[in-house]
mmCIF file of C-alpha atoms in Angstrom:
data_model
loop_
_atom_site.group_PDB
_atom_site.id
_atom_site.type_symbol
_atom_site.label_atom_id
_atom_site.label_comp_id
_atom_site.label_asym_id
_atom_site.label_seq_id
_atom_site.Cartn_x
_atom_site.Cartn_y
_atom_site.Cartn_z
ATOM 1 C CA UNK A 1 31.130 142.783 111.302
ATOM 2 C CA UNK A 2 33.668 141.149 113.602
ATOM 3 C CA UNK A 3 31.160 139.605 115.963
ATOM 4 C CA UNK A 4 30.347 136.096 116.971
ATOM 5 C CA UNK A 5 26.809 136.026 118.305
ATOM 6 C CA UNK A 6 25.649 133.377 120.744
ATOM 7 C CA UNK A 7 22.106 132.719 121.893
ATOM 8 C CA UNK A 8 20.747 132.396 124.433
ATOM 9 C CA UNK A 9 22.924 134.289 126.912
ATOM 10 C CA UNK A 10 21.583 132.275 129.829
ATOM 11 C CA UNK A 11 19.890 128.867 129.904
ATOM 12 C CA UNK A 12 18.509 126.819 132.760
ATOM 13 C CA UNK A 13 17.492 123.296 131.880
ATOM 14 C CA UNK A 14 16.444 120.138 133.631
ATOM 15 C CA UNK A 15 18.273 116.881 133.247
ATOM 16 C CA UNK A 16 15.541 115.467 131.020
ATOM 17 C CA UNK A 17 15.287 118.508 128.738
ATOM 18 C CA UNK A 18 16.532 118.930 125.186
ATOM 19 C CA UNK A 19 17.866 122.346 124.282
ATOM 20 C CA UNK A 20 20.177 123.896 121.709
ATOM 21 C CA UNK A 21 22.828 126.593 121.823
ATOM 22 C CA UNK A 22 23.302 128.686 118.726
ATOM 23 C CA UNK A 23 26.277 130.541 117.315
ATOM 24 C CA UNK A 24 26.504 132.763 114.256
ATOM 25 C CA UNK A 25 29.283 134.651 112.508
ATOM 26 C CA UNK A 26 29.346 136.643 109.291
ATOM 27 C CA UNK A 27 33.074 137.148 108.905
ATOM 28 C CA UNK A 28 33.441 134.438 106.276
ATOM 29 C CA UNK A 29 35.378 132.297 108.721
ATOM 30 C CA UNK A 30 35.638 128.642 107.777
ATOM 31 C CA UNK A 31 36.545 127.240 111.196
ATOM 32 C CA UNK A 32 34.197 127.257 114.176
ATOM 33 C CA UNK A 33 34.699 125.952 117.673
ATOM 34 C CA UNK A 34 32.846 125.047 120.858
ATOM 35 C CA UNK A 35 34.619 125.511 124.176
ATOM 36 C CA UNK A 36 33.433 124.747 127.703
ATOM 37 C CA UNK A 37 34.628 126.889 130.599
ATOM 38 C CA UNK A 38 34.104 126.218 134.296
ATOM 39 C CA UNK A 39 34.461 129.005 136.841
ATOM 40 C CA UNK A 40 38.046 130.229 137.303
ATOM 41 C CA UNK A 41 39.327 127.710 134.761
ATOM 42 C CA UNK A 42 40.563 128.146 131.189
ATOM 43 C CA UNK A 43 38.353 127.307 128.208
ATOM 44 C CA UNK A 44 38.534 123.657 127.176
ATOM 45 C CA UNK A 45 38.093 122.705 123.542
ATOM 46 C CA UNK A 46 35.106 120.483 122.763
ATOM 47 C CA UNK A 47 34.643 120.483 118.970
ATOM 48 C CA UNK A 48 36.192 121.987 115.853
ATOM 49 C CA UNK A 49 34.422 122.372 112.534
ATOM 50 C CA UNK A 50 36.502 123.103 109.480
ATOM 51 C CA UNK A 51 34.704 123.933 106.233
ATOM 52 C CA UNK A 52 31.459 122.697 107.798
ATOM 53 C CA UNK A 53 32.889 119.291 108.634
ATOM 54 C CA UNK A 54 33.624 118.057 112.137
ATOM 55 C CA UNK A 55 37.389 117.798 112.358
ATOM 56 C CA UNK A 56 38.009 117.472 116.085
ATOM 57 C CA UNK A 57 35.896 115.931 118.842
ATOM 58 C CA UNK A 58 37.732 116.054 122.140
ATOM 59 C CA UNK A 59 36.095 112.876 123.447
ATOM 60 C CA UNK A 60 32.998 114.824 124.415
ATOM 61 C CA UNK A 61 30.073 112.763 125.821
ATOM 62 C CA UNK A 62 27.333 112.039 123.303
ATOM 63 C CA UNK A 63 24.830 114.093 125.307
ATOM 64 C CA UNK A 64 26.511 117.028 123.522
ATOM 65 C CA UNK A 65 25.845 116.934 119.785
ATOM 66 C CA UNK A 66 27.294 119.614 117.501
ATOM 67 C CA UNK A 67 25.880 120.617 114.156
ATOM 68 C CA UNK A 68 27.099 122.998 111.471
ATOM 69 C CA UNK A 69 24.159 123.707 109.110
ATOM 70 C CA UNK A 70 26.191 126.148 107.003
ATOM 71 C CA UNK A 71 29.401 128.137 107.091
ATOM 72 C CA UNK A 72 27.885 130.866 109.290
ATOM 73 C CA UNK A 73 26.049 128.787 111.870
ATOM 74 C CA UNK A 74 27.079 126.379 114.586
ATOM 75 C CA UNK A 75 24.721 124.658 116.988
ATOM 76 C CA UNK A 76 25.264 122.571 120.081
ATOM 77 C CA UNK A 77 22.380 120.251 120.892
ATOM 78 C CA UNK A 78 22.032 119.267 124.519
ATOM 79 C CA UNK A 79 20.182 116.233 125.850
ATOM 80 C CA UNK A 80 20.108 114.490 129.228
ATOM 81 C CA UNK A 81 22.762 116.732 130.734
ATOM 82 C CA UNK A 82 24.117 116.390 134.247
ATOM 83 C CA UNK A 83 24.513 119.154 136.849
ATOM 84 C CA UNK A 84 28.302 118.982 136.363
ATOM 85 C CA UNK A 85 27.750 120.133 132.771
ATOM 86 C CA UNK A 86 26.808 123.558 134.116
ATOM 87 C CA UNK A 87 29.364 125.968 132.683
ATOM 88 C CA UNK A 88 29.941 128.839 130.267
ATOM 89 C CA UNK A 89 29.821 127.536 126.691
ATOM 90 C CA UNK A 90 31.843 129.618 124.281
ATOM 91 C CA UNK A 91 31.674 129.590 120.524
ATOM 92 C CA UNK A 92 34.596 130.882 118.494
ATOM 93 C CA UNK A 93 35.512 131.233 114.846
ATOM 94 C CA UNK A 94 38.701 131.803 112.905
ATOM 95 C CA UNK A 95 39.601 132.356 109.286
ATOM 96 C CA UNK A 96 40.443 128.692 109.021
ATOM 97 C CA UNK A 97 41.693 125.969 111.326
ATOM 98 C CA UNK A 98 45.355 126.414 110.513
ATOM 99 C CA UNK A 99 47.548 127.195 113.463
ATOM 100 C CA UNK A 100 48.454 130.783 114.122
ATOM 101 C CA UNK A 101 45.088 132.285 113.295
ATOM 102 C CA UNK A 102 43.292 134.593 115.680
ATOM 103 C CA UNK A 103 40.106 133.239 117.223
ATOM 104 C CA UNK A 104 37.065 135.458 117.686
ATOM 105 C CA UNK A 105 34.881 134.499 120.615
ATOM 106 C CA UNK A 106 31.209 135.038 121.330
ATOM 107 C CA UNK A 107 30.011 136.225 124.733
ATOM 108 C CA UNK A 108 29.026 132.723 125.728
ATOM 109 C CA UNK A 109 25.942 130.942 127.007
ATOM 110 C CA UNK A 110 25.813 130.498 130.759
ATOM 111 C CA UNK A 111 24.237 127.054 131.183
ATOM 112 C CA UNK A 112 22.801 125.780 134.451
ATOM 113 C CA UNK A 113 21.581 122.192 134.657
ATOM 114 C CA UNK A 114 19.173 121.540 137.514
ATOM 115 C CA UNK B 1 44.820 119.036 128.343
ATOM 116 C CA UNK B 2 46.247 122.272 129.654
ATOM 117 C CA UNK B 3 49.509 123.207 127.958
ATOM 118 C CA UNK B 4 50.358 126.495 129.630
ATOM 119 C CA UNK B 5 50.691 127.415 133.256
ATOM 120 C CA UNK B 6 50.351 131.030 134.243
ATOM 121 C CA UNK B 7 51.956 132.883 137.064
ATOM 122 C CA UNK B 8 50.766 134.546 139.185
ATOM 123 C CA UNK B 9 47.235 133.166 139.404
ATOM 124 C CA UNK B 10 46.042 136.531 140.685
ATOM 125 C CA UNK B 11 47.502 140.028 140.696
ATOM 126 C CA UNK B 12 46.262 143.198 142.381
ATOM 127 C CA UNK B 13 47.776 146.566 141.450
ATOM 128 C CA UNK B 14 47.000 150.276 141.608
ATOM 129 C CA UNK B 15 45.946 152.193 138.529
ATOM 130 C CA UNK B 16 48.998 153.523 136.724
ATOM 131 C CA UNK B 17 51.257 150.651 137.771
ATOM 132 C CA UNK B 18 52.556 148.019 135.374
ATOM 133 C CA UNK B 19 51.226 144.462 135.441
ATOM 134 C CA UNK B 20 53.391 141.514 134.450
ATOM 135 C CA UNK B 21 52.240 137.955 134.078
ATOM 136 C CA UNK B 22 54.061 134.882 132.865
ATOM 137 C CA UNK B 23 53.116 131.793 130.930
ATOM 138 C CA UNK B 24 55.121 128.582 130.780
ATOM 139 C CA UNK B 25 54.406 125.693 128.455
ATOM 140 C CA UNK B 26 55.639 122.158 128.117
ATOM 141 C CA UNK B 27 56.013 121.213 124.452
ATOM 142 C CA UNK B 28 57.336 123.039 121.408
ATOM 143 C CA UNK B 29 54.969 125.548 119.873
ATOM 144 C CA UNK B 30 54.410 127.372 116.606
ATOM 145 C CA UNK B 31 52.654 130.405 118.065
ATOM 146 C CA UNK B 32 51.596 131.844 121.384
ATOM 147 C CA UNK B 33 48.607 134.123 121.799
ATOM 148 C CA UNK B 34 47.306 136.195 124.687
ATOM 149 C CA UNK B 35 43.592 136.709 125.320
ATOM 150 C CA UNK B 36 41.653 138.830 127.815
ATOM 151 C CA UNK B 37 38.376 137.806 129.391
ATOM 152 C CA UNK B 38 36.187 140.196 131.313
ATOM 153 C CA UNK B 39 34.191 138.576 134.088
ATOM 154 C CA UNK B 40 32.275 135.596 132.707
ATOM 155 C CA UNK B 41 32.222 136.885 129.144
ATOM 156 C CA UNK B 42 33.893 136.027 125.857
ATOM 157 C CA UNK B 43 37.606 136.163 125.212
ATOM 158 C CA UNK B 44 39.217 138.961 123.248
ATOM 159 C CA UNK B 45 42.392 138.385 121.280
ATOM 160 C CA UNK B 46 45.232 140.697 122.344
ATOM 161 C CA UNK B 47 48.374 139.656 120.536
ATOM 162 C CA UNK B 48 50.017 136.746 118.719
ATOM 163 C CA UNK B 49 53.736 136.047 118.787
ATOM 164 C CA UNK B 50 55.328 133.463 116.535
ATOM 165 C CA UNK B 51 57.975 131.027 117.689
ATOM 166 C CA UNK B 52 60.674 132.856 115.720
ATOM 167 C CA UNK B 53 59.851 136.189 117.354
ATOM 168 C CA UNK B 54 61.220 137.363 120.693
ATOM 169 C CA UNK B 55 59.212 140.466 121.453
ATOM 170 C CA UNK B 56 56.084 142.176 120.216
ATOM 171 C CA UNK B 57 54.297 145.397 121.138
ATOM 172 C CA UNK B 58 50.714 146.510 120.756
ATOM 173 C CA UNK B 59 49.751 149.795 122.392
ATOM 174 C CA UNK B 60 50.337 149.380 126.141
ATOM 175 C CA UNK B 61 51.026 145.671 125.748
ATOM 176 C CA UNK B 62 54.444 144.091 125.468
ATOM 177 C CA UNK B 63 54.861 140.357 124.957
ATOM 178 C CA UNK B 64 58.105 138.433 125.104
ATOM 179 C CA UNK B 65 58.767 134.839 124.128
ATOM 180 C CA UNK B 66 61.711 132.705 125.194
ATOM 181 C CA UNK B 67 61.445 129.368 123.419
ATOM 182 C CA UNK B 68 64.569 128.035 125.155
ATOM 183 C CA UNK B 69 62.809 128.451 128.504
ATOM 184 C CA UNK B 70 59.378 127.658 127.057
ATOM 185 C CA UNK B 71 57.945 130.806 128.567
ATOM 186 C CA UNK B 72 56.271 134.047 127.639
ATOM 187 C CA UNK B 73 55.427 137.207 129.527
ATOM 188 C CA UNK B 74 52.730 139.832 129.065
ATOM 189 C CA UNK B 75 53.381 143.331 130.355
ATOM 190 C CA UNK B 76 50.592 145.879 130.596
ATOM 191 C CA UNK B 77 52.017 149.343 131.157
ATOM 192 C CA UNK B 78 50.231 152.230 132.890
ATOM 193 C CA UNK B 79 47.310 150.022 133.874
ATOM 194 C CA UNK B 80 43.742 151.297 134.009
ATOM 195 C CA UNK B 81 40.722 150.082 135.954
ATOM 196 C CA UNK B 82 39.328 148.840 132.632
ATOM 197 C CA UNK B 83 42.248 146.392 132.394
ATOM 198 C CA UNK B 84 40.686 144.397 135.237
ATOM 199 C CA UNK B 85 40.128 140.983 133.677
ATOM 200 C CA UNK B 86 41.523 137.471 133.400
ATOM 201 C CA UNK B 87 44.396 137.034 130.975
ATOM 202 C CA UNK B 88 45.081 133.707 129.254
ATOM 203 C CA UNK B 89 47.963 132.548 127.155
ATOM 204 C CA UNK B 90 47.169 130.031 124.438
ATOM 205 C CA UNK B 91 49.604 127.941 122.459
ATOM 206 C CA UNK B 92 49.412 125.919 119.304
ATOM 207 C CA UNK B 93 51.825 123.483 117.773
ATOM 208 C CA UNK B 94 52.157 119.982 116.392
ATOM 209 C CA UNK B 95 52.660 118.405 119.810
ATOM 210 C CA UNK B 96 49.204 119.631 120.825
ATOM 211 C CA UNK B 97 47.601 118.440 117.615
ATOM 212 C CA UNK B 98 47.686 121.944 116.183
ATOM 213 C CA UNK B 99 44.875 122.910 118.539
ATOM 214 C CA UNK B 100 44.743 126.142 120.504
ATOM 215 C CA UNK B 101 45.314 125.205 124.158
ATOM 216 C CA UNK B 102 44.804 127.679 126.973
ATOM 217 C CA UNK B 103 46.817 128.188 130.125
ATOM 218 C CA UNK B 104 45.273 128.539 133.553
ATOM 219 C CA UNK B 105 44.978 132.322 133.416
ATOM 220 C CA UNK B 106 45.967 135.270 135.598
ATOM 221 C CA UNK B 107 43.203 137.294 137.255
ATOM 222 C CA UNK B 108 44.224 140.946 137.323
ATOM 223 C CA UNK B 109 42.539 143.537 139.526
ATOM 224 C CA UNK B 110 43.421 147.165 138.882
ATOM 225 C CA UNK B 111 42.298 149.367 141.739
ATOM 226 C CA UNK B 112 41.398 152.981 140.938
#
């Protein structure tokens, strides 16, 4: 199984809502990532988890809250988002967080904040 | 922050032609990877080239790396309509905090 599964595929939420994005992998990877991608732009790193611990937070606003319940799961909790947060949110995993390892990406969650 | 810049931003070719795109980066790297992204979907890893390598092949893909010029190129030979996608280079290295940083991407359209 070389898949990273993200749910939901699409999400529309209001600015006062609380929602969560989910990501799952069963490749035994010990590093997991959240990226944000705006239209026609490259993915931008948000968070890195290494061995279930948050190792990198790219100065992401606190309305985005990551969680890694176990080595296979990664969540992104969303609260009080703004319309400019609308984007494709991509989860990825790699064997570990050392440089030079291939990242496997999920299909993304297309988020629209209204 | 964006490490790599890709050129061209968009490329339109006929099926069967070769497609070449370039990636330039600013700081020293350990590795450079190329990824493909079909419209609005996840990224798929294509190839990784290490800083001590100059050229690598994988099927119809050929990647070169020139660390003296801080640039890389991706060549897709005998293109197919299914190659229509955005292609991103991604670099990692100490200067970027050992994080994978993506370039701006090249949107490739292969016309049947």
